CSV table of C-alpha atoms and ligand atoms in Angstrom, one decimal:
chain,number,residue,atom,x,y,z
I,730,MET,CA,-1.1,8.5,36.4
I,731,VAL,CA,-4.7,8.2,35.2
I,732,THR,CA,-4.7,7.0,31.6
I,733,SER,CA,-7.6,7.1,29.2
I,734,ILE,CA,-8.9,3.7,28.2
I,735,LEU,CA,-11.0,2.9,25.2
I,736,TYR,CA,-13.3,0.0,25.3
I,737,ILE,CA,-14.7,-1.2,22.0
I,738,LYS,CA,-17.5,-3.3,23.1
I,739,CYS,CA,-19.4,-6.3,21.8
I,740,ALA,CA,-18.5,-6.4,18.1
I,741,SER,CA,-20.3,-9.2,16.2
I,742,GLN,CA,-16.8,-10.3,15.2
I,743,VAL,CA,-13.2,-9.1,16.0
I,744,VAL,CA,-11.0,-10.3,13.2
I,745,THR,CA,-7.6,-10.3,14.8
I,746,VAL,CA,-5.4,-11.9,12.0
I,747,SER,CA,-3.1,-12.9,14.9
I,748,GLY,CA,-0.2,-15.3,14.7
I,749,GLY,CA,1.7,-13.9,11.8
I,750,SER,CA,3.9,-11.1,13.2
I,751,ASP,CA,7.2,-13.1,13.0
I,752,ARG,CA,6.8,-14.2,9.5
I,753,PRO,CA,4.2,-13.7,6.7
I,754,LYS,CA,1.3,-16.1,6.5
I,755,ARG,CA,1.4,-18.4,3.5
I,756,GLY,CA,-0.6,-21.3,2.2
I,757,GLN,CA,-3.2,-22.6,4.6
I,758,ASP,CA,-2.2,-20.2,7.3
I,759,MET,CA,-3.6,-17.3,5.2
I,760,SER,CA,-7.0,-18.6,6.0
I,761,ASP,CA,-6.4,-18.5,9.7
I,762,ILE,CA,-7.7,-15.0,10.7
I,763,GLY,CA,-8.4,-15.5,14.4
I,764,VAL,CA,-12.1,-14.4,14.6
I,765,ILE,CA,-13.5,-13.7,18.0
I,766,GLU,CA,-17.3,-13.8,18.1
I,767,ASN,CA,-19.0,-11.2,20.3
I,768,GLY,CA,-15.6,-9.7,20.9
I,769,SER,CA,-14.2,-6.6,22.5
I,770,VAL,CA,-11.0,-4.7,22.3
I,771,VAL,CA,-9.4,-2.6,25.0
I,772,ILE,CA,-7.0,0.2,24.1
I,773,ASP,CA,-4.6,1.7,26.6
I,774,GLY,CA,-2.1,4.5,25.7
I,775,GLY,CA,-2.8,4.1,22.0
I,776,LYS,CA,-1.9,0.4,22.0
I,777,ILE,CA,-4.0,-2.7,22.1
I,778,ALA,CA,-4.2,-4.0,25.7
I,779,PHE,CA,-6.8,-6.7,25.3
I,780,ALA,CA,-8.7,-8.5,22.6
I,781,GLY,CA,-11.1,-11.3,23.4
I,782,PRO,CA,-14.7,-12.3,24.3
I,783,ASP,CA,-16.6,-9.5,25.9
I,784,ALA,CA,-17.2,-11.4,29.1
I,785,GLU,CA,-13.4,-11.4,29.7
I,786,ALA,CA,-13.1,-7.7,28.7
I,787,VAL,CA,-15.4,-6.6,31.4
I,788,HIS,CA,-13.3,-8.5,34.0
I,789,TYR,CA,-10.1,-7.0,32.4
I,790,ILE,CA,-11.4,-3.5,32.6
I,791,SER,CA,-12.5,-3.8,36.2
I,792,LYS,CA,-8.9,-4.2,37.3
I,793,LEU,CA,-7.7,-1.1,35.4
I,794,ASN,CA,-7.2,2.4,36.8
I,795,GLY,CA,-8.4,5.1,34.5
I,796,GLU,CA,-11.2,6.8,32.8
I,797,VAL,CA,-13.0,4.4,30.3
I,798,THR,CA,-14.6,5.6,27.1
I,799,THR,CA,-16.9,3.0,25.5
I,800,ILE,CA,-17.6,2.6,21.8
I,801,ASP,CA,-20.6,0.3,21.1
I,802,ALA,CA,-19.6,-2.0,18.2
I,803,SER,CA,-22.6,-4.2,18.2
I,804,GLY,CA,-23.7,-5.3,14.8
I,805,LYS,CA,-20.3,-4.3,13.4
I,806,ILE,CA,-17.0,-6.1,12.8
I,807,VAL,CA,-13.6,-4.8,14.0
I,808,THR,CA,-10.5,-5.4,11.9
I,809,PRO,CA,-6.9,-4.2,12.0
I,810,GLY,CA,-6.4,-0.9,10.1
I,811,LEU,CA,-6.0,-1.8,6.5
I,812,ILE,CA,-2.5,-1.4,5.0
I,813,ASP,CA,-1.7,-0.5,1.4
I,814,PRO,CA,1.8,-1.7,0.6
I,815,HIS,CA,2.2,-0.3,-3.0
I,816,THR,CA,1.1,3.2,-4.1
I,817,HIS,CA,2.3,6.1,-6.2
I,818,LEU,CA,0.4,8.5,-4.0
I,819,VAL,CA,2.5,11.6,-4.5
I,820,PHE,CA,2.1,13.2,-8.0
I,821,ALA,CA,0.4,16.1,-9.7
I,822,GLY,CA,-2.0,16.1,-12.7
I,823,SER,CA,-4.4,13.6,-14.1
I,824,ARG,CA,-4.5,11.2,-17.1
I,825,GLU,CA,-8.2,10.6,-17.9
I,826,LYS,CA,-7.5,11.2,-21.6
I,827,GLU,CA,-5.4,8.1,-21.7
I,828,LEU,CA,-8.3,6.0,-20.6
I,829,GLU,CA,-10.1,7.2,-23.7
I,830,MET,CA,-7.1,6.3,-25.8
I,831,ARG,CA,-6.9,2.9,-24.3
I,832,LEU,CA,-10.6,2.3,-24.8
I,833,LYS,CA,-9.9,2.9,-28.5
I,834,GLY,CA,-7.1,0.3,-28.5
I,835,ALA,CA,-3.9,2.2,-27.6
I,836,LYS,CA,-1.5,0.1,-25.4
I,837,TYR,CA,-0.2,1.2,-22.0
I,838,LEU,CA,3.5,0.8,-23.0
I,839,ASP,CA,3.0,2.5,-26.4
I,840,ILE,CA,1.5,5.6,-24.7
I,841,LEU,CA,4.6,5.6,-22.5
I,842,LYS,CA,6.9,5.2,-25.5
I,843,GLN,CA,5.3,8.2,-27.2
I,844,GLY,CA,6.1,10.4,-24.1
I,845,GLY,CA,2.7,10.0,-22.4
I,846,GLY,CA,1.9,7.8,-19.4
I,847,ILE,CA,4.4,8.0,-16.6
I,848,LEU,CA,6.2,10.7,-18.5
I,849,SER,CA,3.1,12.8,-18.7
I,850,THR,CA,2.7,12.7,-14.9
I,851,THR,CA,6.4,13.4,-14.6
I,852,ARG,CA,5.9,16.7,-16.5
I,853,SER,CA,3.1,17.8,-14.1
I,854,THR,CA,5.0,16.7,-11.1
I,855,ARG,CA,8.2,18.5,-12.1
I,856,GLU,CA,6.1,21.7,-12.4
I,857,ALA,CA,4.5,21.4,-9.0
I,858,SER,CA,6.0,22.7,-5.8
I,859,GLU,CA,6.6,20.5,-2.8
I,860,GLU,CA,3.7,22.1,-1.0
I,861,GLN,CA,1.4,21.6,-4.0
I,862,LEU,CA,2.3,17.9,-4.0
I,863,VAL,CA,1.5,17.7,-0.3
I,864,GLU,CA,-1.9,19.4,-0.9
I,865,GLU,CA,-2.9,17.3,-3.9
I,866,SER,CA,-1.8,14.0,-2.2
I,867,ALA,CA,-3.5,14.8,1.1
I,868,LYS,CA,-6.9,14.7,-0.7
I,869,ARG,CA,-6.0,11.2,-1.8
I,870,LEU,CA,-4.8,10.2,1.6
I,871,ASN,CA,-8.1,11.4,3.1
I,872,ARG,CA,-9.9,9.1,0.8
I,873,PHE,CA,-7.7,6.2,1.8
I,874,LEU,CA,-8.5,6.9,5.4
I,875,GLN,CA,-12.2,7.0,4.7
I,876,HIS,CA,-11.8,3.5,3.2
I,877,GLY,CA,-10.2,2.1,6.3
I,878,VAL,CA,-6.5,2.4,5.3
I,879,THR,CA,-4.2,3.5,8.2
I,880,THR,CA,-0.8,3.0,6.6
I,881,VAL,CA,0.3,3.6,3.0
I,882,GLU,CA,3.5,2.9,1.2
I,883,ALA,CA,4.3,5.7,-1.3
I,884,LYS,CA,6.8,5.6,-4.1
I,885,SER,CA,8.7,8.4,-5.9
I,886,GLY,CA,9.2,8.1,-9.6
I,887,TYR,CA,7.5,11.0,-11.2
I,888,GLY,CA,10.4,13.4,-10.7
I,889,LEU,CA,13.2,11.5,-12.6
I,890,THR,CA,15.8,14.2,-11.8
I,891,VAL,CA,17.7,14.3,-8.5
I,892,GLU,CA,15.9,17.4,-7.2
I,893,ASP,CA,12.4,16.3,-8.4
I,894,GLU,CA,12.7,12.8,-6.9
I,895,LEU,CA,13.9,14.4,-3.6
I,896,LYS,CA,10.9,16.8,-3.8
I,897,GLN,CA,8.4,14.0,-4.1
I,898,LEU,CA,10.0,12.1,-1.2
I,899,ARG,CA,10.1,15.2,1.0
I,900,ALA,CA,6.4,15.8,0.2
I,901,ALA,CA,5.7,12.2,1.4
I,902,LYS,CA,7.6,12.9,4.6
I,903,LYS,CA,5.7,16.1,5.3
I,904,LEU,CA,2.4,14.3,4.6
I,905,SER,CA,3.2,11.5,7.0
I,906,GLU,CA,4.1,14.1,9.7
I,907,ARG,CA,0.9,16.1,9.2
I,908,HIS,CA,-1.7,13.4,8.4
I,909,PRO,CA,-3.0,10.7,10.7
I,910,VAL,CA,-2.2,8.0,8.0
I,911,ASP,CA,1.4,6.8,8.3
I,912,LEU,CA,3.4,6.8,5.1
I,913,VAL,CA,6.3,4.5,4.4
I,914,SER,CA,8.5,5.7,1.5
I,915,THR,CA,10.1,3.9,-1.4
I,916,PHE,CA,12.6,5.5,-3.8
I,917,MET,CA,11.6,4.6,-7.4
I,918,GLY,CA,13.8,6.9,-9.5
I,919,ALA,CA,13.9,4.0,-12.0
I,920,HIS,CA,10.2,4.3,-12.9
I,921,ALA,CA,10.7,5.3,-16.5
I,922,ILE,CA,13.5,6.6,-18.8
I,923,PRO,CA,12.9,10.3,-19.0
I,924,MET,CA,12.8,11.9,-22.5
I,925,GLU,CA,16.2,13.6,-22.1
I,926,TYR,CA,17.9,10.2,-21.6
I,927,LYS,CA,15.9,8.3,-24.3
I,928,GLU,CA,19.0,7.8,-26.5
I,929,ASN,CA,21.2,6.9,-23.5
I,930,PRO,CA,19.3,5.0,-20.9
I,931,ASP,CA,22.4,3.7,-19.2
I,932,GLU,CA,23.4,7.2,-18.4
I,933,PHE,CA,20.1,7.6,-16.6
I,934,VAL,CA,20.8,4.3,-14.7
I,935,ARG,CA,24.2,5.8,-13.7
I,936,LEU,CA,22.4,9.0,-12.4
I,937,VAL,CA,20.0,6.8,-10.4
I,938,ILE,CA,22.8,4.8,-8.9
I,939,GLU,CA,25.5,7.4,-8.3
I,940,GLU,CA,23.5,10.5,-7.6
I,941,MET,CA,19.9,9.8,-6.6
I,942,ILE,CA,20.3,6.8,-4.3
I,943,PRO,CA,23.1,8.3,-2.2
I,944,LYS,CA,21.2,11.6,-1.7
I,945,VAL,CA,17.9,9.8,-0.8
I,946,ALA,CA,19.8,7.7,1.7
I,947,GLU,CA,21.7,10.6,3.2
I,948,GLU,CA,18.5,12.5,3.8
I,949,GLY,CA,16.8,9.3,5.2
I,950,LEU,CA,13.9,9.8,2.8
I,951,ALA,CA,13.1,6.2,1.9
I,952,GLU,CA,13.2,2.6,3.3
I,953,PHE,CA,12.8,0.7,0.1
I,954,CYS,CA,14.1,0.9,-3.5
I,955,ASP,CA,11.8,-0.1,-6.4
I,956,VAL,CA,12.4,-0.5,-10.2
I,957,PHE,CA,10.0,-0.9,-13.1
I,958,CYS,CA,11.6,-4.0,-14.6
I,959,GLU,CA,9.7,-4.3,-17.9
I,960,GLU,CA,10.3,-4.5,-21.6
I,961,GLY,CA,11.2,-1.1,-23.0
I,962,VAL,CA,11.7,0.3,-19.5
I,963,PHE,CA,14.5,-1.1,-17.3
I,964,THR,CA,16.1,-4.4,-18.3
I,965,VAL,CA,16.7,-7.2,-15.7
I,966,GLU,CA,20.4,-6.4,-15.7
I,967,GLN,CA,19.8,-2.6,-15.1
I,968,SER,CA,17.2,-3.4,-12.4
I,969,GLU,CA,19.7,-5.7,-10.7
I,970,ARG,CA,22.4,-3.0,-10.7
I,971,ILE,CA,20.0,-0.4,-9.3
I,972,LEU,CA,18.6,-2.6,-6.6
I,973,LYS,CA,22.0,-3.8,-5.5
I,974,ALA,CA,23.2,-0.2,-5.3
I,975,GLY,CA,20.1,0.6,-3.2
I,976,LYS,CA,20.9,-2.3,-0.9
I,977,LYS,CA,24.4,-0.9,-0.2
I,978,PHE,CA,22.7,2.3,1.1
I,979,GLY,CA,20.2,0.4,3.2
I,980,LEU,CA,17.3,0.6,0.8
I,981,LYS,CA,15.5,-2.8,0.7
I,982,PRO,CA,14.6,-4.0,-2.8
I,983,LYS,CA,11.1,-4.2,-4.3
I,984,ILE,CA,10.3,-4.8,-7.9
I,985,HIS,CA,7.5,-4.0,-10.4
I,986,ALA,CA,7.8,-7.5,-11.9
I,987,ASP,CA,6.3,-9.2,-14.9
I,988,GLU,CA,3.4,-6.7,-15.2
I,989,ILE,CA,2.9,-6.4,-18.9
I,990,VAL,CA,5.2,-9.1,-20.4
I,991,GLN,CA,7.0,-12.1,-18.9
I,992,PHE,CA,10.4,-10.6,-18.3
I,993,GLY,CA,12.2,-12.5,-15.4
I,994,GLY,CA,11.2,-10.0,-12.7
I,995,ALA,CA,10.0,-12.7,-10.3
I,996,GLU,CA,13.2,-14.6,-10.8
I,997,LEU,CA,15.2,-11.4,-10.1
I,998,ALA,CA,13.2,-10.8,-6.9
I,999,ALA,CA,14.1,-14.3,-5.7
I,1000,LYS,CA,17.8,-13.9,-6.7
I,1001,LEU,CA,18.1,-10.6,-4.8
I,1002,GLY,CA,16.0,-11.7,-1.8
I,1003,ALA,CA,13.7,-8.8,-2.5
I,1004,VAL,CA,11.1,-7.9,0.2
I,1005,SER,CA,8.4,-8.1,-2.5
I,1006,ALA,CA,7.7,-8.6,-6.2
I,1007,ASP,CA,4.6,-6.7,-7.3
I,1008,HIS,CA,2.1,-7.1,-10.1
I,1009,LEU,CA,3.3,-10.6,-11.5
I,1010,LEU,CA,0.5,-10.8,-14.0
I,1011,LYS,CA,2.8,-12.6,-16.4
I,1012,ALA,CA,5.1,-14.3,-13.8
I,1013,SER,CA,6.6,-17.7,-14.9
I,1014,ASN,CA,6.1,-20.9,-13.0
I,1015,ALA,CA,9.8,-21.0,-12.3
I,1016,GLY,CA,9.7,-17.5,-11.0
I,1017,ILE,CA,6.8,-18.3,-8.7
I,1018,GLY,CA,8.6,-21.4,-7.4
I,1019,GLN,CA,11.8,-19.4,-6.7
I,1020,MET,CA,9.8,-16.7,-4.9
I,1021,ALA,CA,8.2,-19.4,-2.7
I,1022,GLU,CA,11.6,-20.8,-1.9
I,1023,LYS,CA,13.0,-17.5,-0.9
I,1024,GLY,CA,9.9,-16.3,0.9
I,1025,VAL,CA,9.5,-13.2,-1.4
I,1026,MET,CA,6.1,-11.6,-0.8
I,1027,ALA,CA,3.8,-11.3,-3.9
I,1028,VAL,CA,2.0,-7.9,-3.8
I,1029,LEU,CA,-0.9,-8.4,-6.1
I,1030,LEU,CA,-2.8,-5.5,-7.7
I,1031,PRO,CA,-6.1,-6.8,-9.2
I,1032,GLY,CA,-7.3,-3.2,-9.6
I,1033,THR,CA,-4.5,-2.5,-12.1
I,1034,ALA,CA,-5.4,-5.6,-14.1
I,1035,PHE,CA,-9.0,-4.5,-14.1
I,1036,PHE,CA,-8.2,-0.9,-15.2
I,1037,LEU,CA,-5.8,-2.1,-17.9
I,1038,MET,CA,-8.3,-4.6,-19.0
I,1039,GLU,CA,-5.8,-7.5,-18.5
I,1040,LYS,CA,-6.1,-10.9,-16.9
I,1041,PRO,CA,-5.1,-10.7,-13.2
I,1042,ALA,CA,-2.2,-12.5,-11.6
I,1043,ASN,CA,-2.7,-16.1,-10.8
I,1044,ALA,CA,-3.1,-15.8,-7.0
I,1045,ARG,CA,-4.3,-19.3,-6.5
I,1046,LYS,CA,-1.2,-20.7,-8.1
I,1047,MET,CA,1.0,-18.5,-5.9
I,1048,ILE,CA,-0.8,-19.4,-2.7
I,1049,GLU,CA,-0.7,-23.1,-3.5
I,1050,ALA,CA,3.0,-22.8,-4.2
I,1051,GLY,CA,3.5,-21.2,-0.8
I,1052,VAL,CA,4.2,-17.6,-1.8
I,1053,PRO,CA,2.9,-15.2,0.8
I,1054,VAL,CA,0.5,-12.8,-0.8
I,1055,ALA,CA,-0.4,-9.2,0.0
I,1056,LEU,CA,-2.9,-6.9,-1.9
I,1057,SER,CA,-2.7,-3.2,-2.8
I,1058,THR,CA,-4.5,-0.5,-4.8
I,1059,ASP,CA,-1.3,0.5,-6.8
I,1060,ARG,CA,-2.9,4.0,-6.5
I,1061,ASN,CA,-1.5,6.0,-9.5
I,1062,PRO,CA,-2.8,8.2,-12.2
I,1063,GLY,CA,-2.3,5.8,-15.1
I,1064,SER,CA,-3.1,2.2,-14.3
I,1065,SER,CA,-5.1,2.4,-11.1
I,1066,PRO,CA,-6.8,5.6,-10.0
I,1067,THR,CA,-8.5,4.4,-6.9
I,1068,GLU,CA,-8.1,4.7,-3.1
I,1069,SER,CA,-10.6,2.0,-2.4
I,1070,LEU,CA,-8.7,-0.9,-0.9
I,1071,PRO,CA,-12.1,-2.5,-0.1
I,1072,LEU,CA,-12.8,-2.5,-3.8
I,1073,ILE,CA,-9.5,-4.3,-4.4
I,1074,MET,CA,-10.6,-6.8,-1.8
I,1075,ASN,CA,-13.7,-7.5,-3.8
I,1076,LEU,CA,-11.7,-7.8,-7.0
I,1077,ALA,CA,-9.3,-10.2,-5.4
I,1078,CYS,CA,-12.2,-12.5,-4.5
I,1079,LEU,CA,-14.1,-12.1,-7.7
I,1080,THR,CA,-11.3,-12.0,-10.3
I,1081,MET,CA,-8.5,-14.0,-8.6
I,1082,LYS,CA,-10.7,-16.4,-6.5
I,1083,MET,CA,-9.0,-15.5,-3.3
I,1084,THR,CA,-11.2,-16.4,-0.3
I,1085,PRO,CA,-12.4,-13.7,2.1
I,1086,GLU,CA,-10.0,-15.0,4.8
I,1087,GLU,CA,-7.0,-14.9,2.4
I,1088,VAL,CA,-8.0,-11.4,1.3
I,1089,LEU,CA,-8.1,-10.1,4.9
I,1090,THR,CA,-4.7,-11.6,5.7
I,1091,ALA,CA,-3.4,-10.0,2.5
I,1092,CYS,CA,-4.6,-6.5,3.4
I,1093,THR,CA,-3.4,-6.6,7.0
I,1094,ILE,CA,-0.5,-8.7,8.4
I,1095,ASN,CA,1.0,-9.7,5.1
I,1096,ALA,CA,0.8,-6.1,3.8
I,1097,ALA,CA,2.6,-5.1,7.0
I,1098,HIS,CA,5.4,-7.6,6.2
I,1099,ALA,CA,5.6,-6.1,2.7
I,1100,ILE,CA,6.6,-2.8,4.2
I,1101,GLY,CA,8.6,-4.2,7.2
I,1102,LYS,CA,6.2,-3.1,9.9
I,1103,ALA,CA,4.6,-6.4,11.1
I,1104,ASP,CA,6.1,-6.0,14.6
I,1105,GLN,CA,3.9,-2.8,15.1
I,1106,ILE,CA,0.8,-3.1,12.9
I,1107,GLY,CA,-1.3,-5.5,10.8
I,1108,SER,CA,-3.1,-7.5,13.5
I,1109,ILE,CA,-5.1,-7.0,16.7
I,1110,GLU,CA,-2.6,-8.3,19.3
I,1111,ILE,CA,-1.5,-7.0,22.6
I,1112,GLY,CA,1.2,-4.3,22.4
I,1113,LYS,CA,0.5,-3.4,18.7
I,1114,LYS,CA,-0.6,0.1,17.6
I,1115,ALA,CA,-4.4,0.5,18.0
I,1116,ASP,CA,-5.0,1.1,14.3
I,1117,LEU,CA,-8.5,-0.3,13.9
I,1118,VAL,CA,-11.5,-0.2,11.6
I,1119,LEU,CA,-15.2,-0.8,12.5
I,1120,PHE,CA,-17.1,-1.9,9.4
I,1121,ASP,CA,-20.9,-1.7,9.3
I,1122,ALA,CA,-21.1,-5.4,8.5
I,1123,PRO,CA,-22.3,-8.4,10.7
I,1124,ASN,CA,-19.5,-10.7,9.5
I,1125,TYR,CA,-16.2,-10.4,7.6
I,1126,GLN,CA,-17.6,-12.2,4.5
I,1127,THR,CA,-20.0,-9.3,4.0
I,1128,LEU,CA,-16.9,-7.1,3.2
I,1129,GLN,CA,-16.2,-9.2,0.1
I,1130,TYR,CA,-19.9,-9.7,-0.7
I,1131,ASN,CA,-21.0,-6.0,-0.9
I,1132,TYR,CA,-19.0,-4.3,-3.5
I,1133,GLY,CA,-18.5,-0.7,-4.7
I,1134,VAL,CA,-19.8,0.6,-1.4
I,1135,ASN,CA,-17.9,1.9,1.6
I,1136,LEU,CA,-18.9,0.0,4.8
I,1137,VAL,CA,-16.3,1.9,6.9
I,1138,ASP,CA,-18.0,3.3,10.0
I,1139,THR,CA,-15.2,4.2,12.4
I,1140,VAL,CA,-11.4,4.3,12.0
I,1141,LEU,CA,-9.0,4.6,14.9
I,1142,LYS,CA,-5.4,5.6,14.5
I,1143,ASN,CA,-3.0,5.1,17.4
I,1144,GLY,CA,-6.1,4.6,19.6
I,1145,LYS,CA,-7.8,7.9,18.5
I,1146,VAL,CA,-11.0,8.1,16.6
I,1147,VAL,CA,-10.3,9.8,13.2
I,1148,VAL,CA,-13.3,8.6,11.2
I,1149,GLU,CA,-16.8,8.4,12.8
I,1150,GLY,CA,-19.9,7.5,10.9
I,1151,GLY,CA,-17.8,7.4,7.8
I,1152,ILE,CA,-16.7,11.0,8.2
I,1153,ILE,CA,-13.3,12.3,9.0
I,1154,ILE,CA,-13.6,14.1,12.3
I,1155,GLY,CA,-10.3,15.7,13.3
I,1156,THR,CA,-6.5,15.4,13.5
I,1157,ASN,CA,-4.8,13.2,16.0
I,1158,GLU,CA,-4.2,16.3,18.1
I,1159,GLY,CA,-7.9,17.2,17.8
I,1160,SER,CA,-7.1,20.6,16.2
I,1161,HIS,CA,-8.2,21.4,12.6
I,1162,PRO,CA,-10.3,18.8,10.8
I,1163,PHE,CA,-8.3,17.1,8.1
I,1164,SER,CA,-11.3,16.8,5.9
I,1165,THR,CA,-10.1,20.3,5.0
I,1166,PHE,CA,-6.5,19.2,5.6
I,1167,ALA,CA,-5.4,20.2,2.2
I,1168,ASN,CA,-6.5,23.8,2.5
C,2344,LIG,O1,2.5,0.1,-11.0
C,2344,LIG,N1,4.0,0.1,-13.9
C,2344,LIG,C1,4.5,1.1,-13.5
C,2344,LIG,N2,4.1,1.9,-12.6
C,2344,LIG,C2,2.7,2.1,-12.2
C,2344,LIG,C3,1.9,2.9,-13.2
C,2344,LIG,C4,2.4,4.3,-13.1
C,2344,LIG,C5,1.7,5.2,-14.1
C,2344,LIG,O2,1.1,4.8,-15.1
C,2344,LIG,O3,1.7,6.4,-13.8
C,2344,LIG,C6,2.1,0.7,-12.0
C,2344,LIG,O4,1.2,0.2,-12.7
C,2345,LIG,FE1,3.0,0.4,-9.1
């Protein structure tokens, strides 16, 4: 059988981020990103078949049988497709008024207490149909793709009833089927206490544990379970019960931990052996130490700290303690309305003093570990999915140096070009253009 081979030729650098598929990179290893100067990548059957110096690529191709299409990558760098391991992608409505309120001094948790914040998005999401959620979220997913992101984790948590949580997760499933970007779903019914349970939060916890989790698992709608473990939201004890219940149904635990106050979220993540603890702005030293010991991934969200006008997490302390670190947008309508993972990379450097190498590891192989997909994506290694980005930059440091601009030139998903010259060009099947995907 004649297969079609794609030859990405003579990039100024191929940033492979190899050597971390078995376990997340931590400490000094986060700086080892396997750069190949004047490198080429060969794709065969949607998978990476070769990555190395161009001189060797020519030899490799000469032995293959099949039609070869060449993409000239000179003057550009090639990286693995970026991975966003923490988003609240699927929702309806918008909250720009809350930015005005916060600029005048209102506090994020106070807005939530008064029935705004997450509860405001919950009202709009409840009103939307599943199809409307797919359409609104597809626009956001398009923007992620244009910023070089090829896999996105997406949480529920704006339904807060059995049916509305299922609706959000079903919308995520549809999106993943229709859109080139792959979604990985997380059930987050414990995102806020809805108004109707304000006086009886434990009854809502019961609903999450006894009704939502079994239904989500039965329909196979999520791989992870997450909880907003925070003062005035879910206590450590409630969070533990919910995450343990999720575990029984095969949902792996994640935690929104120590975001606004120091609350013991990092410690709980270590105790439960969570896949990740996310945010961690206020994590204690003891919590960081315990995460390092248990190998719990820290998913850091410097865009959220920026947008909430808070001091970001102490990434340096975590890396030095041996905690593996990943980065994410936290895309949501309240605390981080952006799809630009490259901007988050800039913020990680400039506000948390992560190095360009650490940042690239955090947005590729470590992010893949944070969603349990490091065997398939997150690095340019033989046999992995050919999810790749060509950036219009002569070296990887330029990605962290230029900020607020989009340097993405080409994106490949499963070996197919889906973004060319920065523009979305078509579906994986080559039918309708998904720049108009939502219509
Ligand atoms: O990760 N903190 C909880 N959840 C989101 C915000 C959700 C919202 O404000 O709508 C976060 O910051
Ligand atoms: Fe979040």
